[in-house]
One Martini backbone bead per residue (centre of mass of N, CA, C, O) as a GRO file, in nm:
protein
  313
    1UNK     BB    1 -17.887   0.126  -5.935
    2UNK     BB    2 -17.689  -0.051  -5.762
    3UNK     BB    3 -17.872  -0.027  -5.496
    4UNK     BB    4 -18.140  -0.153  -5.628
    5UNK     BB    5 -18.074  -0.437  -5.744
    6UNK     BB    6 -18.083  -0.619  -5.486
    7UNK     BB    7 -18.385  -0.566  -5.429
    8UNK     BB    8 -18.495  -0.668  -5.697
    9UNK     BB    9 -18.378  -0.955  -5.679
   10UNK     BB   10 -18.519  -1.028  -5.413
   11UNK     BB   11 -18.814  -0.988  -5.504
   12UNK     BB   12 -18.811  -1.190  -5.733
   13UNK     BB   13 -18.707  -1.443  -5.588
   14UNK     BB   14 -18.914  -1.438  -5.353
   15UNK     BB   15 -19.167  -1.443  -5.531
   16UNK     BB   16 -19.116  -1.717  -5.667
   17UNK     BB   17 -19.115  -1.880  -5.403
   18UNK     BB   18 -19.399  -1.794  -5.284
   19UNK     BB   19 -19.564  -1.868  -5.564
   20UNK     BB   20 -19.442  -2.156  -5.684
   21UNK     BB   21 -19.223  -2.140  -5.940
   22UNK     BB   22 -19.020  -2.283  -5.741
   23UNK     BB   23 -18.818  -2.494  -5.598
   24UNK     BB   24 -18.625  -2.568  -5.338
   25UNK     BB   25 -18.351  -2.611  -5.484
   26UNK     BB   26 -18.376  -2.358  -5.669
   27UNK     BB   27 -18.389  -2.149  -5.443
   28UNK     BB   28 -18.107  -2.204  -5.332
   29UNK     BB   29 -17.948  -2.149  -5.594
   30UNK     BB   30 -18.047  -1.861  -5.642
   31UNK     BB   31 -17.934  -1.743  -5.379
   32UNK     BB   32 -17.636  -1.818  -5.436
   33UNK     BB   33 -17.606  -1.652  -5.694
   34UNK     BB   34 -17.673  -1.376  -5.574
   35UNK     BB   35 -17.445  -1.381  -5.365
   36UNK     BB   36 -17.209  -1.409  -5.572
   37UNK     BB   37 -17.304  -1.110  -5.701
   38UNK     BB   38 -17.398  -0.919  -5.454
   39UNK     BB   39 -17.742  -0.954  -5.431
   40UNK     BB   40 -17.758  -0.826  -5.121
   41UNK     BB   41 -17.904  -0.661  -4.898
   42UNK     BB   42 -17.753  -0.489  -4.648
   43UNK     BB   43 -18.001  -0.498  -4.428
   44UNK     BB   44 -17.987  -0.806  -4.470
   45UNK     BB   45 -18.046  -1.115  -4.274
   46UNK     BB   46 -18.102  -1.415  -4.404
   47UNK     BB   47 -18.040  -1.620  -4.177
   48UNK     BB   48 -18.221  -1.497  -3.954
   49UNK     BB   49 -18.487  -1.490  -4.114
   50UNK     BB   50 -18.501  -1.792  -4.176
   51UNK     BB   51 -18.518  -1.891  -3.883
   52UNK     BB   52 -18.791  -1.753  -3.818
   53UNK     BB   53 -18.967  -1.859  -4.061
   54UNK     BB   54 -18.925  -2.161  -4.019
   55UNK     BB   55 -19.087  -2.188  -3.760
   56UNK     BB   56 -19.356  -2.113  -3.893
   57UNK     BB   57 -19.358  -2.333  -4.114
   58UNK     BB   58 -19.361  -2.578  -3.922
   59UNK     BB   59 -19.628  -2.516  -3.786
   60UNK     BB   60 -19.796  -2.527  -4.051
   61UNK     BB   61 -19.721  -2.825  -4.123
   62UNK     BB   62 -19.885  -2.956  -3.886
   63UNK     BB   63 -20.172  -2.935  -4.040
   64UNK     BB   64 -20.077  -3.209  -4.224
   65UNK     BB   65 -20.110  -3.389  -3.954
   66UNK     BB   66 -20.153  -3.713  -3.813
   67UNK     BB   67 -20.082  -3.834  -3.511
   68UNK     BB   68 -20.124  -4.143  -3.535
   69UNK     BB   69 -19.948  -4.176  -3.788
   70UNK     BB   70 -19.690  -4.036  -3.684
   71UNK     BB   71 -19.635  -4.221  -3.438
   72UNK     BB   72 -19.605  -4.482  -3.600
   73UNK     BB   73 -19.367  -4.396  -3.778
   74UNK     BB   74 -19.170  -4.311  -3.550
   75UNK     BB   75 -19.175  -4.580  -3.389
   76UNK     BB   76 -19.047  -4.762  -3.613
   77UNK     BB   77 -18.767  -4.558  -3.601
   78UNK     BB   78 -18.649  -4.535  -3.310
   79UNK     BB   79 -18.402  -4.720  -3.309
   80UNK     BB   80 -18.250  -4.576  -3.538
   81UNK     BB   81 -18.232  -4.299  -3.407
   82UNK     BB   82 -18.071  -4.376  -3.154
   83UNK     BB   83 -17.830  -4.517  -3.288
   84UNK     BB   84 -17.742  -4.277  -3.473
   85UNK     BB   85 -17.677  -4.078  -3.248
   86UNK     BB   86 -17.467  -4.236  -3.086
   87UNK     BB   87 -17.277  -4.309  -3.321
   88UNK     BB   88 -17.212  -4.018  -3.413
   89UNK     BB   89 -17.087  -3.914  -3.147
   90UNK     BB   90 -16.861  -4.123  -3.124
   91UNK     BB   91 -16.733  -4.088  -3.408
   92UNK     BB   92 -16.670  -3.787  -3.382
   93UNK     BB   93 -16.452  -3.820  -3.160
   94UNK     BB   94 -16.267  -4.034  -3.295
   95UNK     BB   95 -16.219  -3.890  -3.572
   96UNK     BB   96 -16.125  -3.621  -3.453
   97UNK     BB   97 -15.873  -3.735  -3.316
   98UNK     BB   98 -15.745  -3.854  -3.577
   99UNK     BB   99 -15.742  -3.554  -3.719
  100UNK     BB  100 -15.671  -3.330  -3.483
  101UNK     BB  101 -15.909  -3.221  -3.335
  102UNK     BB  102 -16.093  -3.058  -3.137
  103UNK     BB  103 -16.318  -3.176  -2.922
  104UNK     BB  104 -16.538  -2.958  -2.950
  105UNK     BB  105 -16.557  -2.955  -3.258
  106UNK     BB  106 -16.627  -3.254  -3.297
  107UNK     BB  107 -16.885  -3.251  -3.118
  108UNK     BB  108 -17.043  -3.040  -3.278
  109UNK     BB  109 -17.051  -3.195  -3.544
  110UNK     BB  110 -17.184  -3.448  -3.426
  111UNK     BB  111 -17.441  -3.307  -3.319
  112UNK     BB  112 -17.537  -3.187  -3.591
  113UNK     BB  113 -17.559  -3.471  -3.728
  114UNK     BB  114 -17.740  -3.628  -3.513
  115UNK     BB  115 -17.982  -3.411  -3.504
  116UNK     BB  116 -18.010  -3.051  -3.600
  117UNK     BB  117 -17.763  -2.895  -3.647
  118UNK     BB  118 -17.765  -2.572  -3.556
  119UNK     BB  119 -17.939  -2.621  -3.300
  120UNK     BB  120 -17.742  -2.815  -3.160
  121UNK     BB  121 -17.495  -2.631  -3.159
  122UNK     BB  122 -17.634  -2.397  -2.999
  123UNK     BB  123 -17.681  -2.582  -2.742
  124UNK     BB  124 -17.400  -2.727  -2.692
  125UNK     BB  125 -17.186  -2.507  -2.691
  126UNK     BB  126 -17.248  -2.367  -2.412
  127UNK     BB  127 -17.243  -2.633  -2.242
  128UNK     BB  128 -16.911  -2.666  -2.328
  129UNK     BB  129 -16.768  -2.394  -2.380
  130UNK     BB  130 -16.742  -2.297  -2.660
  131UNK     BB  131 -16.606  -2.133  -2.894
  132UNK     BB  132 -16.689  -1.926  -3.148
  133UNK     BB  133 -16.504  -2.060  -3.365
  134UNK     BB  134 -16.609  -2.348  -3.324
  135UNK     BB  135 -16.906  -2.290  -3.394
  136UNK     BB  136 -16.862  -2.165  -3.675
  137UNK     BB  137 -16.732  -2.415  -3.802
  138UNK     BB  138 -16.964  -2.615  -3.758
  139UNK     BB  139 -17.180  -2.449  -3.906
  140UNK     BB  140 -17.044  -2.437  -4.184
  141UNK     BB  141 -17.028  -2.743  -4.255
  142UNK     BB  142 -17.330  -2.804  -4.216
  143UNK     BB  143 -17.436  -2.601  -4.421
  144UNK     BB  144 -17.306  -2.721  -4.672
  145UNK     BB  145 -17.441  -3.008  -4.650
  146UNK     BB  146 -17.729  -2.912  -4.664
  147UNK     BB  147 -17.719  -2.803  -4.954
  148UNK     BB  148 -17.643  -3.073  -5.085
  149UNK     BB  149 -17.880  -3.249  -4.982
  150UNK     BB  150 -18.114  -3.094  -5.115
  151UNK     BB  151 -18.013  -3.186  -5.407
  152UNK     BB  152 -17.941  -3.504  -5.382
  153UNK     BB  153 -18.165  -3.675  -5.243
  154UNK     BB  154 -18.394  -3.673  -5.461
  155UNK     BB  155 -18.222  -3.810  -5.676
  156UNK     BB  156 -18.158  -4.073  -5.524
  157UNK     BB  157 -18.450  -4.155  -5.465
  158UNK     BB  158 -18.530  -4.188  -5.768
  159UNK     BB  159 -18.313  -4.390  -5.854
  160UNK     BB  160 -18.416  -4.600  -5.613
  161UNK     BB  161 -18.728  -4.588  -5.575
  162UNK     BB  162 -18.843  -4.450  -5.333
  163UNK     BB  163 -19.061  -4.419  -5.108
  164UNK     BB  164 -19.207  -4.181  -4.919
  165UNK     BB  165 -19.145  -4.295  -4.635
  166UNK     BB  166 -18.847  -4.368  -4.672
  167UNK     BB  167 -18.750  -4.087  -4.755
  168UNK     BB  168 -18.844  -3.933  -4.504
  169UNK     BB  169 -18.671  -4.092  -4.299
  170UNK     BB  170 -18.397  -4.052  -4.431
  171UNK     BB  171 -18.391  -3.745  -4.413
  172UNK     BB  172 -18.426  -3.722  -4.098
  173UNK     BB  173 -18.150  -3.883  -4.042
  174UNK     BB  174 -17.928  -3.765  -4.282
  175UNK     BB  175 -18.013  -3.471  -4.227
  176UNK     BB  176 -17.959  -3.203  -4.051
  177UNK     BB  177 -18.147  -2.972  -4.103
  178UNK     BB  178 -18.477  -2.899  -4.112
  179UNK     BB  179 -18.483  -2.735  -4.375
  180UNK     BB  180 -18.357  -2.964  -4.560
  181UNK     BB  181 -18.550  -3.185  -4.498
  182UNK     BB  182 -18.817  -3.044  -4.594
  183UNK     BB  183 -18.709  -2.964  -4.870
  184UNK     BB  184 -18.651  -3.248  -4.985
  185UNK     BB  185 -18.936  -3.365  -4.927
  186UNK     BB  186 -19.100  -3.157  -5.091
  187UNK     BB  187 -18.963  -3.248  -5.366
  188UNK     BB  188 -19.089  -3.552  -5.341
  189UNK     BB  189 -19.348  -3.513  -5.138
  190UNK     BB  190 -19.611  -3.496  -4.918
  191UNK     BB  191 -19.559  -3.757  -4.756
  192UNK     BB  192 -19.259  -3.708  -4.708
  193UNK     BB  193 -19.298  -3.442  -4.555
  194UNK     BB  194 -19.455  -3.550  -4.313
  195UNK     BB  195 -19.252  -3.764  -4.221
  196UNK     BB  196 -18.996  -3.587  -4.196
  197UNK     BB  197 -19.099  -3.374  -3.996
  198UNK     BB  198 -19.177  -3.561  -3.765
  199UNK     BB  199 -18.905  -3.715  -3.730
  200UNK     BB  200 -18.722  -3.465  -3.692
  201UNK     BB  201 -18.863  -3.347  -3.435
  202UNK     BB  202 -18.818  -3.597  -3.265
  203UNK     BB  203 -18.509  -3.575  -3.288
  204UNK     BB  204 -18.479  -3.281  -3.165
  205UNK     BB  205 -18.540  -3.365  -2.863
  206UNK     BB  206 -18.231  -3.458  -2.815
  207UNK     BB  207 -18.102  -3.196  -2.725
  208UNK     BB  208 -18.139  -3.215  -2.423
  209UNK     BB  209 -17.974  -3.473  -2.337
  210UNK     BB  210 -17.713  -3.402  -2.493
  211UNK     BB  211 -17.650  -3.133  -2.349
  212UNK     BB  212 -17.641  -3.245  -2.062
  213UNK     BB  213 -17.420  -3.461  -2.103
  214UNK     BB  214 -17.206  -3.272  -2.221
  215UNK     BB  215 -17.180  -3.087  -1.974
  216UNK     BB  216 -17.093  -3.308  -1.775
  217UNK     BB  217 -16.842  -3.422  -1.923
  218UNK     BB  218 -16.687  -3.148  -1.963
  219UNK     BB  219 -16.680  -3.071  -1.663
  220UNK     BB  220 -16.508  -3.313  -1.570
  221UNK     BB  221 -16.264  -3.267  -1.774
  222UNK     BB  222 -16.243  -2.932  -1.693
  223UNK     BB  223 -16.321  -2.852  -1.394
  224UNK     BB  224 -16.625  -2.752  -1.456
  225UNK     BB  225 -16.920  -2.558  -1.466
  226UNK     BB  226 -17.215  -2.522  -1.637
  227UNK     BB  227 -17.436  -2.218  -1.659
  228UNK     BB  228 -17.578  -2.266  -1.919
  229UNK     BB  229 -17.872  -2.244  -2.069
  230UNK     BB  230 -18.113  -2.401  -2.238
  231UNK     BB  231 -18.266  -2.405  -2.576
  232UNK     BB  232 -18.573  -2.494  -2.693
  233UNK     BB  233 -18.740  -2.508  -2.965
  234UNK     BB  234 -19.063  -2.379  -3.007
  235UNK     BB  235 -19.161  -2.534  -3.273
  236UNK     BB  236 -19.214  -2.809  -3.152
  237UNK     BB  237 -19.470  -2.736  -2.993
  238UNK     BB  238 -19.621  -2.606  -3.233
  239UNK     BB  239 -19.635  -2.859  -3.409
  240UNK     BB  240 -19.793  -3.038  -3.211
  241UNK     BB  241 -20.037  -2.849  -3.187
  242UNK     BB  242 -20.124  -2.838  -3.489
  243UNK     BB  243 -20.158  -3.145  -3.518
  244UNK     BB  244 -20.375  -3.171  -3.298
  245UNK     BB  245 -20.586  -2.988  -3.425
  246UNK     BB  246 -20.611  -3.145  -3.699
  247UNK     BB  247 -20.693  -3.423  -3.563
  248UNK     BB  248 -20.958  -3.305  -3.379
  249UNK     BB  249 -21.059  -3.115  -3.651
  250UNK     BB  250 -21.160  -3.243  -3.946
  251UNK     BB  251 -21.381  -3.025  -4.042
  252UNK     BB  252 -21.111  -2.823  -4.107
  253UNK     BB  253 -20.951  -2.922  -4.364
  254UNK     BB  254 -20.943  -2.679  -4.557
  255UNK     BB  255 -20.781  -2.492  -4.369
  256UNK     BB  256 -20.538  -2.682  -4.315
  257UNK     BB  257 -20.451  -2.706  -4.611
  258UNK     BB  258 -20.382  -2.408  -4.642
  259UNK     BB  259 -20.167  -2.390  -4.418
  260UNK     BB  260 -19.983  -2.608  -4.538
  261UNK     BB  261 -19.929  -2.458  -4.807
  262UNK     BB  262 -19.801  -2.209  -4.675
  263UNK     BB  263 -19.566  -2.360  -4.544
  264UNK     BB  264 -19.433  -2.458  -4.807
  265UNK     BB  265 -19.376  -2.172  -4.930
  266UNK     BB  266 -19.214  -2.062  -4.692
  267UNK     BB  267 -18.989  -2.270  -4.716
  268UNK     BB  268 -18.882  -2.185  -4.993
  269UNK     BB  269 -18.803  -1.901  -4.899
  270UNK     BB  270 -18.598  -1.992  -4.683
  271UNK     BB  271 -18.404  -2.125  -4.893
  272UNK     BB  272 -18.340  -1.865  -5.036
  273UNK     BB  273 -18.209  -1.731  -4.787
  274UNK     BB  274 -17.990  -1.941  -4.744
  275UNK     BB  275 -17.852  -1.893  -5.016
  276UNK     BB  276 -17.775  -1.591  -4.951
  277UNK     BB  277 -17.572  -1.701  -4.703
  278UNK     BB  278 -17.405  -1.855  -4.927
  279UNK     BB  279 -17.055  -1.847  -4.958
  280UNK     BB  280 -16.734  -1.886  -5.060
  281UNK     BB  281 -16.605  -1.780  -4.799
  282UNK     BB  282 -16.749  -1.981  -4.612
  283UNK     BB  283 -16.637  -2.237  -4.739
  284UNK     BB  284 -16.330  -2.173  -4.698
  285UNK     BB  285 -16.350  -2.131  -4.378
  286UNK     BB  286 -16.403  -2.429  -4.287
  287UNK     BB  287 -16.211  -2.628  -4.391
  288UNK     BB  288 -16.090  -2.953  -4.418
  289UNK     BB  289 -16.115  -3.133  -4.158
  290UNK     BB  290 -16.404  -3.063  -4.069
  291UNK     BB  291 -16.529  -3.144  -4.342
  292UNK     BB  292 -16.432  -3.436  -4.338
  293UNK     BB  293 -16.581  -3.523  -4.086
  294UNK     BB  294 -16.867  -3.453  -4.184
  295UNK     BB  295 -16.865  -3.640  -4.432
  296UNK     BB  296 -16.811  -3.908  -4.290
  297UNK     BB  297 -17.060  -3.906  -4.108
  298UNK     BB  298 -17.271  -3.869  -4.329
  299UNK     BB  299 -17.212  -4.130  -4.494
  300UNK     BB  300 -17.258  -4.333  -4.271
  301UNK     BB  301 -17.554  -4.254  -4.207
  302UNK     BB  302 -17.678  -4.256  -4.491
  303UNK     BB  303 -17.604  -4.550  -4.571
  304UNK     BB  304 -17.696  -4.704  -4.320
  305UNK     BB  305 -17.998  -4.608  -4.316
  306UNK     BB  306 -18.071  -4.699  -4.603
  307UNK     BB  307 -18.022  -4.998  -4.566
  308UNK     BB  308 -18.218  -5.039  -4.333
  309UNK     BB  309 -18.481  -4.926  -4.469
  310UNK     BB  310 -18.474  -5.118  -4.732
  311UNK     BB  311 -18.487  -5.389  -4.529
  312UNK     BB  312 -18.730  -5.294  -4.294
  313UNK     BB  313 -18.976  -5.104  -4.432
   0.00000   0.00000   0.00000
C-alpha cells in the first residue's frame, strides 16, 4: 500500500489540475504538500516532465493570440523590457560583489532574474563555464522565488486593482520563469494571460545576445574562449507559429479556442509538477546570500516596473 499511495496521490492531484478543478496557485501548493509528505512516485522526475510539457502548453497558448495586438502591446513596453534587463544584470554583479558572492553565481542569478529564469541560467551557465554547483544554486533560488511570485502576484494585482494588460506586462517583466509568469497571469484573467505570455516570450529572445555577451566578457576576464554552443528554447518559435496560424485563419476560431483552453489546463498540470519538485531540502540548500541577492534584485525590478507601468500604461 505504501508503494501505491504516491501513484494514487499523483493521479488524483494531476487529474484535478488537468480537469480544471483547481487553480494554478493551488496546483503548485498541492504539489508542494505532496512532495513534503514524500508522495512523489520514485520513477517520476517532475521537474523534467514539467519542462517538456510546459513547452507544449506555451505553443498551445499561442493559438489564443492575435499577432497585431500582441506586437502593439509588446512594442509599447519594449523600452521598459530593455532597461530592466540591463539594470538587473548590472545590479546583479554589483550587489553580488558587495555580498561576497562568486562573480559567476551572481551573474547567473542576475541573468535568471533579468530574462527567463531557469532557461536563461541554462544558456548562460555553459557560455561562462560556470560550475555545476554554481548553476544549481542559481536555479534553486530562482525556483523558490518563482513559487512565491505565482502565489503573491495575483493577490497584489487585485489589491491594487490592476487592469488585465498592466498585470500581464508586470508579470512578464517581474517574474522569472515563463511557467510562473503564465501561471500567475492565468489566475488573473484570459487577457492578462495573452499579454503576459507574449511579452515574456519576447523577453526570452534576449537569451541569445545576453549569452553571447556573457561568453565574450568572461572569456576576456578569464583568458579563455568558451566553446559551448547556446540552445534557444524551441517553444519560442512554436509560439510565434501558432499565433501566426490563429491570426491568419480566423475562420477556425472555434478550434483555436479549444487548443488555447487545452494549453491553459496543461499549464496548471505543469505547475502541479513543479510543486512536486519543490522540497524543503532544496530551499535550505539555496543558502542565505544567493537568496538575498535574488530577493533584492526581484524587489527592485518588481517595484520599479510596477511604478512605471501604473504611471505610463
